[in-house]
Coordinates of C-alpha atoms in Angstrom, one line a residue:
Chain A
M163 CA -46.2 -20.9 1.3
E164 CA -45.1 -21.1 -2.3
S165 CA -41.5 -21.6 -3.0
L166 CA -39.7 -18.8 -4.7
D167 CA -39.1 -19.4 -8.3
L168 CA -36.0 -17.5 -9.2
E169 CA -35.7 -19.2 -12.6
L170 CA -32.0 -19.9 -12.0
D171 CA -30.5 -22.1 -14.7
E172 CA -27.3 -23.1 -12.8
G173 CA -26.2 -25.5 -15.5
H174 CA -25.1 -22.6 -17.7
L175 CA -23.2 -20.8 -14.9
E176 CA -19.6 -20.5 -15.8
L177 CA -17.2 -19.9 -12.9
P178 CA -14.2 -17.8 -13.8
A179 CA -11.1 -20.0 -14.0
E180 CA -8.5 -17.3 -14.5
P181 CA -6.9 -15.4 -11.6
M182 CA -8.9 -12.5 -10.4
R183 CA -7.1 -9.2 -10.3
L184 CA -7.8 -7.1 -7.3
M185 CA -6.6 -3.5 -6.9
M186 CA -6.0 -2.9 -3.2
G187 CA -5.3 0.7 -2.3
P188 CA -4.1 3.3 -2.3
S189 CA -7.2 4.5 -0.5
H190 CA -7.7 1.3 1.4
P191 CA -7.5 1.6 5.2
A192 CA -5.1 -1.3 5.6
M193 CA -2.7 0.2 3.0
H194 CA -2.2 3.2 5.2
G195 CA -3.4 5.4 2.4
T196 CA -0.2 5.5 0.3
V197 CA 0.4 2.1 -1.2
R198 CA -1.3 0.2 -3.9
C199 CA -1.2 -3.6 -4.2
I200 CA -2.2 -5.1 -7.5
V201 CA -3.1 -8.6 -6.4
D202 CA -3.7 -11.6 -8.6
L203 CA -5.9 -14.0 -6.8
S204 CA -6.8 -17.6 -7.2
G205 CA -9.7 -18.0 -4.9
E206 CA -8.4 -16.3 -1.7
T207 CA -4.7 -17.2 -2.3
I208 CA -2.4 -14.6 -3.6
L209 CA -0.6 -15.7 -6.7
K210 CA 1.3 -12.6 -7.5
V211 CA 1.4 -9.1 -6.0
D212 CA 2.8 -5.9 -7.4
V213 CA 3.4 -3.3 -4.7
Q214 CA 3.2 0.2 -6.1
I215 CA 4.5 3.1 -4.1
G216 CA 5.0 6.8 -4.8
Y217 CA 1.6 8.2 -3.9
L218 CA 3.2 10.4 -1.3
H219 CA 6.2 11.4 -3.4
R220 CA 7.0 15.1 -2.7
G221 CA 10.3 15.6 -4.5
F222 CA 12.0 15.9 -1.2
E223 CA 15.6 15.3 -2.4
K224 CA 15.1 17.8 -5.1
M225 CA 13.9 20.4 -2.7
C226 CA 16.9 19.9 -0.5
E227 CA 19.1 21.1 -3.3
R228 CA 17.5 24.5 -3.3
G229 CA 18.1 25.7 0.2
T230 CA 20.9 25.8 2.7
W231 CA 22.1 22.8 4.7
A232 CA 20.2 24.0 7.7
Q233 CA 17.0 24.3 5.7
V234 CA 16.9 20.5 5.3
F235 CA 15.7 20.0 8.9
P236 CA 12.0 20.7 8.3
Y237 CA 12.1 18.3 5.4
V238 CA 13.6 15.4 7.4
D239 CA 10.8 15.9 10.0
R240 CA 8.4 14.9 7.3
L241 CA 10.3 11.7 6.4
N242 CA 9.2 9.5 9.2
Y243 CA 6.4 11.6 10.8
V244 CA 6.0 9.1 13.6
S245 CA 9.5 9.6 15.0
P246 CA 10.8 12.9 13.5
M247 CA 13.4 13.4 16.2
L248 CA 15.4 10.5 15.1
N249 CA 15.5 11.9 11.6
N250 CA 16.6 15.3 12.9
V251 CA 19.4 13.7 14.9
G252 CA 20.4 11.5 12.0
Y253 CA 20.7 14.4 9.6
A254 CA 22.5 16.6 12.1
L255 CA 25.1 13.8 12.7
A256 CA 25.7 13.5 9.0
V257 CA 26.4 17.2 8.5
E258 CA 28.5 17.3 11.6
K259 CA 30.6 14.3 10.4
M260 CA 31.4 16.4 7.3
C261 CA 32.2 19.5 9.3
G262 CA 34.2 17.6 11.9
I263 CA 32.0 18.8 14.7
V264 CA 31.4 16.9 17.9
V265 CA 28.6 18.3 20.0
P266 CA 29.0 18.7 23.8
D267 CA 28.2 15.8 26.1
R268 CA 25.1 17.3 27.4
C269 CA 23.7 17.6 23.9
Q270 CA 24.6 14.0 23.1
W271 CA 22.7 12.7 26.1
Y272 CA 19.8 15.1 25.2
R273 CA 19.7 13.8 21.7
M274 CA 19.7 10.2 22.9
V275 CA 16.8 10.8 25.3
L276 CA 14.7 12.6 22.7
G277 CA 15.6 10.0 20.1
E278 CA 14.6 7.1 22.3
L279 CA 11.3 8.8 23.2
A280 CA 10.7 9.1 19.4
R281 CA 11.6 5.4 19.0
I282 CA 9.1 4.4 21.7
S283 CA 6.4 6.5 20.0
D284 CA 7.2 4.9 16.6
H285 CA 6.9 1.3 18.1
L286 CA 3.7 2.2 20.0
T287 CA 2.1 3.4 16.8
C288 CA 3.2 0.4 14.8
D289 CA 2.1 -2.2 17.3
G290 CA -1.1 -0.3 18.1
A291 CA -2.1 0.0 14.5
M292 CA -1.4 -3.6 13.9
A293 CA -3.7 -4.6 16.7
M294 CA -6.4 -2.1 15.5
E295 CA -6.3 -3.5 12.0
L296 CA -6.9 -7.0 13.4
G297 CA -9.9 -5.8 15.2
A298 CA -8.4 -5.1 18.7
F299 CA -9.4 -1.5 19.0
T300 CA -9.0 -1.0 22.8
P301 CA -5.2 -1.7 22.9
Y302 CA -4.8 0.7 20.0
L303 CA -6.5 3.5 21.9
W304 CA -4.4 2.6 25.0
L305 CA -1.1 2.6 23.0
I306 CA -2.0 5.8 21.2
K307 CA -2.8 7.4 24.6
A308 CA 0.7 6.3 25.6
R309 CA 2.1 7.9 22.5
E310 CA 0.3 11.0 23.4
M311 CA 2.2 11.1 26.7
I312 CA 5.5 10.9 24.8
W313 CA 4.4 13.7 22.4
D314 CA 3.4 15.9 25.4
V315 CA 7.0 15.7 26.5
L316 CA 8.3 16.5 23.1
E317 CA 5.8 19.3 22.8
E318 CA 7.0 20.7 26.0
E319 CA 10.6 20.6 24.8
T320 CA 10.3 21.6 21.2
G321 CA 7.0 23.5 20.9
A322 CA 5.6 21.1 18.3
R323 CA 3.9 17.8 18.6
L324 CA 4.8 16.3 15.3
T325 CA 7.2 18.3 13.1
H326 CA 9.7 19.5 15.6
S327 CA 12.5 20.8 13.4
F328 CA 14.5 20.8 16.6
G329 CA 17.9 19.6 15.3
R330 CA 20.6 22.0 14.4
I331 CA 24.0 21.6 12.9
G332 CA 26.1 21.5 16.0
G333 CA 23.5 21.2 18.6
M334 CA 19.8 21.6 19.3
A335 CA 17.4 24.5 18.8
K336 CA 16.9 24.9 22.6
P337 CA 18.5 23.6 25.7
P338 CA 16.5 21.1 27.8
T339 CA 13.7 22.7 29.9
A340 CA 14.1 22.8 33.7
Q341 CA 11.5 20.1 34.3
F342 CA 12.7 17.9 31.4
K343 CA 14.0 15.0 33.5
S344 CA 10.9 14.8 35.8
L345 CA 8.6 15.0 32.8
V346 CA 10.4 12.2 31.0
R347 CA 10.5 9.9 34.0
H348 CA 6.9 10.4 34.7
S349 CA 5.7 9.8 31.1
V350 CA 8.0 6.8 30.5
S351 CA 6.8 5.0 33.7
S352 CA 3.1 5.6 32.6
V353 CA 3.9 4.4 29.1
L354 CA 5.5 1.2 30.4
R355 CA 2.4 0.6 32.5
I356 CA 0.2 0.9 29.5
V357 CA 2.4 -1.3 27.4
D358 CA 2.2 -4.0 30.1
E359 CA -1.6 -3.8 30.1
S360 CA -1.9 -3.8 26.4
E361 CA 0.5 -6.7 26.1
K362 CA -1.6 -8.8 28.5
M363 CA -4.7 -7.9 26.6
L364 CA -3.2 -8.9 23.2
L365 CA -0.9 -11.8 23.9
K366 CA -3.6 -13.8 25.7
N367 CA -5.9 -13.3 22.8
R368 CA -6.1 -16.5 20.8
I369 CA -7.5 -14.8 17.7
F370 CA -4.7 -12.2 17.7
I371 CA -2.0 -14.8 18.1
D372 CA -3.4 -17.0 15.4
R373 CA -3.5 -14.2 12.9
L374 CA 0.2 -13.4 13.5
E375 CA 1.9 -16.7 14.2
N376 CA 3.7 -18.3 11.3
V377 CA 2.4 -15.6 9.0
G378 CA 4.8 -13.7 6.8
L379 CA 7.8 -15.9 7.5
I380 CA 11.2 -14.8 6.1
S381 CA 14.6 -16.3 6.5
A382 CA 17.5 -14.3 7.8
A383 CA 19.4 -14.6 4.6
D384 CA 16.5 -13.3 2.5
A385 CA 16.0 -10.4 4.9
I386 CA 19.7 -9.4 4.6
S387 CA 19.6 -9.7 0.8
L388 CA 16.6 -7.4 0.9
A389 CA 18.6 -5.0 3.0
W390 CA 16.1 -5.2 5.8
T391 CA 17.2 -3.4 8.9
G392 CA 15.8 -2.6 12.3
P393 CA 13.1 -4.5 14.2
I394 CA 12.0 -6.6 11.2
L395 CA 15.6 -7.9 10.6
R396 CA 16.1 -8.6 14.3
A397 CA 12.8 -10.6 14.3
T398 CA 14.6 -13.1 12.0
G399 CA 17.2 -13.6 14.6
V400 CA 20.0 -11.4 13.4
A401 CA 21.1 -9.2 16.3
Y402 CA 22.1 -6.3 14.1
D403 CA 21.5 -2.9 15.7
I404 CA 23.6 0.0 14.6
R405 CA 23.5 1.4 18.2
K406 CA 25.5 -1.7 19.2
T407 CA 27.6 -2.6 16.2
Q408 CA 28.6 0.9 15.1
P409 CA 27.7 3.1 18.2
Y410 CA 27.2 6.8 17.7
L411 CA 26.5 9.5 20.2
K412 CA 27.0 7.7 23.6
Y413 CA 25.3 4.4 22.9
D414 CA 28.5 2.6 23.7
E415 CA 28.3 3.9 27.3
V416 CA 24.8 2.7 28.1
D417 CA 23.7 -0.8 28.9
F418 CA 20.9 -2.3 26.8
D419 CA 20.0 -5.5 25.1
V420 CA 19.1 -6.2 21.5
P421 CA 15.9 -8.2 21.4
V422 CA 15.8 -10.7 18.6
G423 CA 13.1 -13.1 17.3
T424 CA 13.4 -16.7 16.4
K425 CA 11.3 -17.4 13.4
G426 CA 10.9 -14.1 11.5
D427 CA 7.1 -14.2 11.4
T428 CA 4.7 -11.4 12.1
L429 CA 4.4 -12.2 15.8
D430 CA 8.1 -11.9 16.2
R431 CA 8.1 -8.5 14.6
F432 CA 5.4 -7.5 17.0
L433 CA 7.2 -8.8 20.0
V434 CA 10.6 -7.4 19.1
R435 CA 9.0 -3.9 18.9
L436 CA 7.4 -4.4 22.3
A437 CA 10.7 -5.5 23.8
E438 CA 12.5 -2.5 22.2
I439 CA 10.1 -0.1 24.0
R440 CA 11.4 -1.5 27.3
Q441 CA 15.0 -1.3 26.2
S442 CA 14.5 2.3 25.1
A443 CA 13.1 3.0 28.5
R444 CA 16.3 1.5 30.1
I445 CA 18.4 3.7 27.9
I446 CA 16.4 6.8 28.7
E447 CA 16.8 6.2 32.5
Q448 CA 20.6 5.8 32.1
C449 CA 20.8 8.9 29.9
L450 CA 18.9 11.0 32.4
V451 CA 21.2 10.0 35.2
R452 CA 24.3 10.9 33.2
M453 CA 23.0 14.1 31.6
A454 CA 24.3 17.2 33.3
D455 CA 21.8 19.8 34.4
E456 CA 24.1 22.6 33.4
G457 CA 26.5 23.2 30.6
P458 CA 26.5 24.1 27.0
V459 CA 24.2 22.2 24.5
N460 CA 25.4 23.8 21.3
V461 CA 29.0 23.7 20.0
D462 CA 30.8 27.0 20.2
D463 CA 31.6 27.2 16.5
P464 CA 30.7 30.5 14.6
R465 CA 30.9 28.6 11.3
V466 CA 27.6 26.8 11.9
M467 CA 25.9 28.3 15.0
L468 CA 23.8 31.4 14.9
P469 CA 25.0 34.1 17.3
E470 CA 23.1 35.2 20.4
K471 CA 20.2 37.6 19.6
E472 CA 21.8 40.3 21.8
S473 CA 24.9 40.1 19.7
V474 CA 22.9 40.2 16.4
Y475 CA 21.1 43.3 17.3
G476 CA 24.0 44.9 19.3
T477 CA 27.1 44.3 17.3
I478 CA 28.0 44.6 13.6
E479 CA 29.9 41.3 13.7
G480 CA 26.9 39.5 15.1
T481 CA 24.7 41.0 12.4
I482 CA 27.0 40.0 9.6
Q483 CA 27.5 36.5 11.0
H484 CA 23.7 36.0 11.3
F485 CA 23.1 37.4 7.8
K486 CA 25.7 35.1 6.2
L487 CA 24.5 32.0 8.0
I488 CA 20.9 32.7 7.0
M489 CA 21.4 34.0 3.4
E490 CA 24.4 31.9 2.3
G491 CA 24.2 29.0 4.8
A492 CA 26.9 27.3 6.7
K493 CA 29.7 26.2 4.5
V494 CA 30.3 22.5 4.5
P495 CA 33.6 21.1 3.3
K496 CA 33.7 19.7 -0.2
G497 CA 33.3 15.9 -0.4
E498 CA 30.8 13.2 0.3
V499 CA 29.8 11.4 3.4
Y500 CA 27.4 8.5 4.3
S501 CA 26.2 8.6 7.9
Y502 CA 23.8 6.1 9.3
T503 CA 21.8 5.9 12.5
E504 CA 19.3 3.4 13.9
A505 CA 15.9 4.9 13.3
G506 CA 12.6 3.5 14.4
N507 CA 12.4 1.1 11.4
G508 CA 16.1 0.4 10.7
E509 CA 19.1 2.1 9.2
L510 CA 18.4 5.7 8.3
G511 CA 21.3 6.7 6.1
F512 CA 22.2 10.1 4.7
Y513 CA 24.5 10.3 1.7
L514 CA 25.5 13.9 1.4
V515 CA 27.5 15.4 -1.4
S516 CA 28.9 18.9 -0.9
D517 CA 30.5 21.2 -3.5
G518 CA 31.9 23.4 -0.7
S519 CA 29.1 25.9 -0.8
G520 CA 26.2 26.6 1.5
T521 CA 23.8 24.6 -0.5
P522 CA 23.8 20.8 -0.7
A523 CA 24.7 19.3 -4.1
R524 CA 22.9 16.1 -3.3
V525 CA 21.0 14.9 -0.3
R526 CA 20.3 11.2 -0.6
I527 CA 18.1 9.7 2.0
R528 CA 18.3 6.0 2.6
P529 CA 15.0 5.5 4.2
P530 CA 14.5 2.2 6.0
A531 CA 10.9 1.9 4.9
F532 CA 11.8 1.9 1.2
T533 CA 13.9 -1.3 1.4
N534 CA 11.6 -2.8 4.0
T535 CA 8.6 -2.4 1.7
S536 CA 10.4 -3.8 -1.3
G537 CA 10.3 -7.2 0.5
L538 CA 6.6 -7.1 0.9
S539 CA 5.7 -8.9 -2.3
Q540 CA 7.9 -11.8 -1.3
L541 CA 6.1 -12.1 2.0
L542 CA 2.6 -11.9 0.5
E543 CA 2.9 -14.4 -2.4
G544 CA 1.3 -17.7 -1.5
R545 CA -0.6 -16.3 1.5
M546 CA -4.3 -15.6 1.9
I547 CA -5.7 -12.2 1.2
S548 CA -6.6 -11.7 4.9
D549 CA -2.9 -12.0 5.7
I550 CA -2.1 -8.8 3.8
V551 CA -3.3 -6.8 6.7
P552 CA -1.1 -8.1 9.5
I553 CA 2.0 -8.5 7.2
F554 CA 1.7 -5.0 5.8
G555 CA 1.2 -3.6 9.3
S556 CA 4.2 -5.4 10.7
I557 CA 6.5 -4.0 8.0
N558 CA 5.6 -0.5 9.3
M559 CA 5.7 1.3 6.0
I560 CA 5.9 5.0 6.6
G561 CA 4.7 6.7 3.5
G562 CA 6.8 9.9 4.0
E563 CA 10.1 8.2 3.9
C564 CA 9.2 5.3 1.6
D565 CA 8.0 7.6 -1.1
H566 CA 10.6 10.4 -0.4
Chain B
M158 CA 38.3 0.4 8.7
S159 CA 38.0 -1.3 5.5
K160 CA 41.3 -0.1 3.9
A161 CA 42.2 -3.8 3.5
V162 CA 39.2 -4.2 1.2
L163 CA 40.4 -1.3 -1.0
Q164 CA 43.9 -2.8 -1.2
K165 CA 42.5 -6.1 -2.1
L166 CA 40.3 -4.6 -4.8
Q167 CA 43.3 -2.8 -6.3
A168 CA 45.4 -6.0 -6.2
T169 CA 42.6 -8.0 -7.9
F170 CA 41.2 -5.6 -10.5
G171 CA 44.2 -3.3 -11.1
A172 CA 43.3 -0.7 -13.7
A173 CA 39.6 -1.2 -13.4
I174 CA 39.8 0.7 -10.1
L175 CA 40.0 4.3 -11.2
E176 CA 40.5 5.9 -7.8
T177 CA 40.1 5.3 -4.1
H178 CA 39.8 7.6 -1.2
S179 CA 38.8 7.5 2.5
Q180 CA 37.4 11.0 3.0
F181 CA 35.6 11.4 6.4
G182 CA 36.4 7.8 7.2
D183 CA 34.3 6.4 4.4
D184 CA 36.3 4.1 2.2
T185 CA 35.4 4.6 -1.4
A186 CA 36.4 3.0 -4.7
V187 CA 35.5 4.4 -8.2
V188 CA 35.5 1.6 -10.7
E189 CA 35.0 1.2 -14.5
P190 CA 31.4 0.7 -15.5
S191 CA 32.4 -2.4 -17.5
H192 CA 33.6 -4.1 -14.4
W193 CA 30.7 -3.0 -12.2
L194 CA 29.0 -6.4 -11.9
A195 CA 32.3 -8.4 -11.6
I196 CA 33.6 -6.2 -8.8
A197 CA 30.3 -6.2 -6.9
T198 CA 30.2 -10.0 -7.2
F199 CA 33.7 -10.2 -5.9
L200 CA 32.9 -8.0 -2.9
R201 CA 29.9 -10.1 -2.0
D202 CA 31.5 -13.5 -2.4
D203 CA 35.1 -13.0 -1.3
P204 CA 35.3 -14.4 2.3
A205 CA 37.5 -11.5 3.4
C206 CA 35.0 -8.9 2.1
A207 CA 31.7 -10.7 2.7
F208 CA 29.4 -7.7 2.0
E209 CA 26.0 -9.5 2.4
M210 CA 24.0 -6.4 2.4
M211 CA 23.6 -3.6 -0.1
S212 CA 22.5 -0.7 2.1
D213 CA 21.8 1.8 -0.6
L214 CA 22.0 2.5 -4.3
C215 CA 21.6 6.0 -5.6
G216 CA 22.5 8.2 -8.5
V217 CA 24.3 11.6 -8.4
D218 CA 24.1 14.1 -11.2
R219 CA 27.3 16.0 -11.8
L220 CA 26.1 18.4 -14.5
D221 CA 28.9 19.7 -16.8
V222 CA 31.3 16.8 -15.9
T223 CA 31.6 13.8 -18.3
P224 CA 30.7 11.1 -17.5
R225 CA 27.7 12.9 -16.1
F226 CA 26.2 10.4 -13.6
E227 CA 27.6 8.6 -10.7
V228 CA 26.0 5.4 -9.5
V229 CA 26.8 5.0 -5.9
I230 CA 26.3 1.9 -3.8
H231 CA 26.9 1.5 -0.1
L232 CA 27.8 -2.1 1.0
N233 CA 27.6 -3.4 4.5
S234 CA 29.1 -6.5 5.9
L235 CA 27.3 -7.7 9.0
S236 CA 29.7 -10.5 9.7
K237 CA 32.9 -8.4 9.3
G238 CA 31.5 -5.2 10.5
H239 CA 32.9 -3.0 7.7
R240 CA 31.4 -0.9 5.0
I241 CA 32.5 0.4 1.6
R242 CA 31.2 2.8 -1.0
L243 CA 31.5 1.8 -4.6
K244 CA 31.0 4.2 -7.4
T245 CA 31.0 4.1 -11.2
R246 CA 30.5 6.9 -13.7
V247 CA 28.3 6.7 -16.8
G248 CA 26.5 8.9 -19.3
D249 CA 27.5 11.8 -21.6
E250 CA 26.7 15.5 -21.1
D251 CA 23.2 15.1 -22.3
G252 CA 22.6 12.1 -20.1
E253 CA 22.5 9.7 -23.0
G254 CA 24.1 6.2 -22.8
A255 CA 23.9 6.0 -19.0
Q256 CA 24.0 2.2 -18.8
V257 CA 25.4 -0.1 -16.2
A258 CA 24.9 -3.7 -15.3
S259 CA 22.1 -4.6 -12.9
L260 CA 22.9 -6.0 -9.5
V261 CA 19.5 -7.7 -8.9
G262 CA 21.1 -11.1 -9.1
L263 CA 23.4 -10.3 -6.2
W264 CA 21.2 -8.4 -3.8
K265 CA 17.4 -8.5 -4.0
T266 CA 17.1 -5.0 -2.7
A267 CA 18.7 -3.8 -5.9
N268 CA 15.4 -4.3 -7.6
W269 CA 13.6 -1.3 -6.2
L270 CA 16.7 0.8 -5.6
E271 CA 17.7 0.5 -9.3
R272 CA 14.1 1.3 -10.3
E273 CA 14.3 4.4 -8.2
A274 CA 17.6 5.5 -9.8
F275 CA 16.1 4.9 -13.3
D276 CA 13.1 6.9 -12.3
M277 CA 15.0 9.8 -10.9
F278 CA 18.0 10.0 -13.2
G279 CA 17.2 7.9 -16.3
I280 CA 20.1 5.5 -15.6
T281 CA 19.4 2.2 -17.4
F282 CA 20.3 -1.0 -15.6
Q283 CA 20.9 -3.7 -18.1
T284 CA 19.3 -7.1 -17.4
H285 CA 17.0 -5.6 -14.7
P286 CA 13.9 -7.8 -14.8
D287 CA 11.4 -5.0 -14.3
L288 CA 12.8 -1.6 -15.0
R289 CA 9.8 0.8 -14.7
R290 CA 9.2 4.0 -12.8
I291 CA 8.6 3.5 -9.2
L292 CA 7.9 6.9 -7.5
M293 CA 6.6 8.8 -10.5
Y294 CA 3.8 7.7 -12.8
P295 CA 4.3 6.1 -16.2
E296 CA 3.2 9.3 -18.1
F297 CA 5.8 11.5 -16.4
V298 CA 8.2 13.1 -18.9
G299 CA 11.8 13.6 -17.9
Y300 CA 13.9 12.6 -14.9
P301 CA 13.2 14.9 -11.9
L302 CA 16.5 14.6 -9.9
R303 CA 18.6 15.6 -12.9
K304 CA 20.2 19.0 -12.3
D305 CA 18.7 20.4 -15.6
Y306 CA 15.2 19.5 -14.6
P307 CA 13.7 22.7 -13.1
A308 CA 12.3 22.1 -9.7
E309 CA 9.2 24.3 -10.3
K310 CA 8.3 22.6 -13.6
T311 CA 4.8 21.2 -13.7
Q312 CA 3.6 18.3 -15.9
P313 CA 0.2 18.2 -17.7
L314 CA -2.6 16.3 -16.1
V315 CA -2.8 12.7 -17.3
A316 CA -5.9 11.9 -19.5
Y317 CA -8.2 9.1 -18.4
R318 CA -7.2 5.8 -19.8
T319 CA -9.2 4.3 -22.6
E320 CA -10.7 0.8 -22.3
E321 CA -8.0 -0.6 -24.6
E322 CA -5.2 0.8 -22.4
A323 CA -6.8 -0.3 -19.2
G324 CA -7.7 -3.7 -20.5
V325 CA -10.9 -3.8 -18.5
P326 CA -14.3 -2.4 -19.1
L327 CA -14.1 0.9 -17.3
D328 CA -17.8 1.3 -16.6
K329 CA -17.6 -1.9 -14.5
Q330 CA -15.1 -0.5 -12.0
A331 CA -16.0 0.7 -8.6
P332 CA -17.4 3.1 -7.6
F333 CA -20.5 1.7 -9.2
G334 CA -22.6 3.8 -11.6
P335 CA -26.1 4.9 -10.6
H336 CA -27.8 2.4 -12.8
E337 CA -26.2 -0.6 -11.1
G338 CA -28.4 -0.6 -8.1
M339 CA -25.7 -0.5 -5.4
S340 CA -26.4 1.4 -2.2
F341 CA -22.8 2.8 -2.3
A342 CA -23.1 3.8 -6.0
R343 CA -22.1 7.2 -7.4
N344 CA -24.7 9.9 -6.9
D345 CA -26.8 10.6 -9.9
F346 CA -26.7 14.3 -9.9
T347 CA -28.7 14.8 -13.1
K348 CA -31.5 12.8 -11.7
R349 CA -31.4 14.6 -8.4
A350 CA -31.6 17.9 -10.3
E351 CA -34.6 16.7 -12.3
D352 CA -36.3 15.5 -9.2
A353 CA -35.8 18.9 -7.5
N354 CA -37.5 20.6 -10.5

């Protein structure tokens, strides 16, 4: 057989010596569809990376200035669309802090249970997606199946799987359903079983561990300077959890641990999230025991709460009150407030400015994903291009809140 | 909670602290823009304050009040467990001259947060290393979170970049053209139409 004569004159081949510029995203599956990384590469090593966000910007803070205070709830649902209940509760607490309202005990326990369920679903999604992006598709399907069980409970309670809009100023839209406690207990135990199985599947997998361990290291001081909060700060060893340090709702009355990492690498971030799922399950069980089966959920305050439907259609006072709350909105005292809660990815802050009317003057969201993502370029520089995928996955950038 | 910090600020900086309040339990200090960096540095480095983390930075537009913009930062001390809100006021009624020192040297997170405030309000942070738009695109005109920017305003579509602007030959960028012989190339619809005829 004759050899192939390709007429290659390799002596004149010039290999490029300057860094190659690679545009990664926004429509790259590992970039979750909303982030673009402009990467300067030398071979496979990342020299410099410019993380560009904003592809999911929806002018959310501007829109909040057009409606009433209560009309912000559907917007906050769409901030972190993996755990919308935590956003609902966070915003409700911020407005209640301004109005000086404390919701009844039953509602506080209820909010905690729903919030912890949302946190579990957030962590399941993040850890599952990380595994999937590294090629482990089965644990991803298992964890998403577990998330589906959580969402079934939330659907039963709120009527919506994803965008619940369930929070209200001074309470919740509906009281807990009769089968709430048994539903939650049943789902959480199934979820924990699936988490155990997935954990065995992943943490005994050499390839998975090698892709995560000692990748994306960050020191505690750097993480604090970047204002990282939540699981990714705790992965560096800083036991900072707002539920412990500045407890809100009834978090000071329940018993739970704050899992921390040691090195601050991607594996730590993965493990901290897994451990937090179990802590959330502990909190949920204690809340279910303490939550009363009877009693008011909403605060009895006609300034913010809509009247009963019977009263709206039957009495003139009820009609007027309903009309004013819908058309003018609940009046919030003049001033400014910063209220912060521990959301799935860290500190979710609401800085609200009120001019005393029924419309917010300024609703500033402090989304955890924005500050978390701002540290991404620091983690990536000097690493290989294949490390972008696990590092980016472990940050858990949620486009909705990162891009406002 | 952090009243002591407010008192310490007043004792150290005196007239540069314009006002303080603790509404709804949030301790707040409004300071002169010229002392912005000095006061922030003090709050970070003083052992009794020790604000290691800047939780948030944002702008607020107070249309019809001069100075028009407020730059608000929320500081958090993990070691001391206290928080403070620091504000300064800049800009005239048209939004001109809104300038304040950048805090990137103190907290790394200020980089993106200041870019966002610049993007949304047009507040300039002097000595910021990389002050460009972050959420909006470079061709966007105006500052969307200003109160005089109409919420329903639309902006024209951005024209395609020329090769000079892009700095790379545009016909060489993915998706590949039909003549480049790639299986995942763009469809050649003219050829397909000719074939059909």
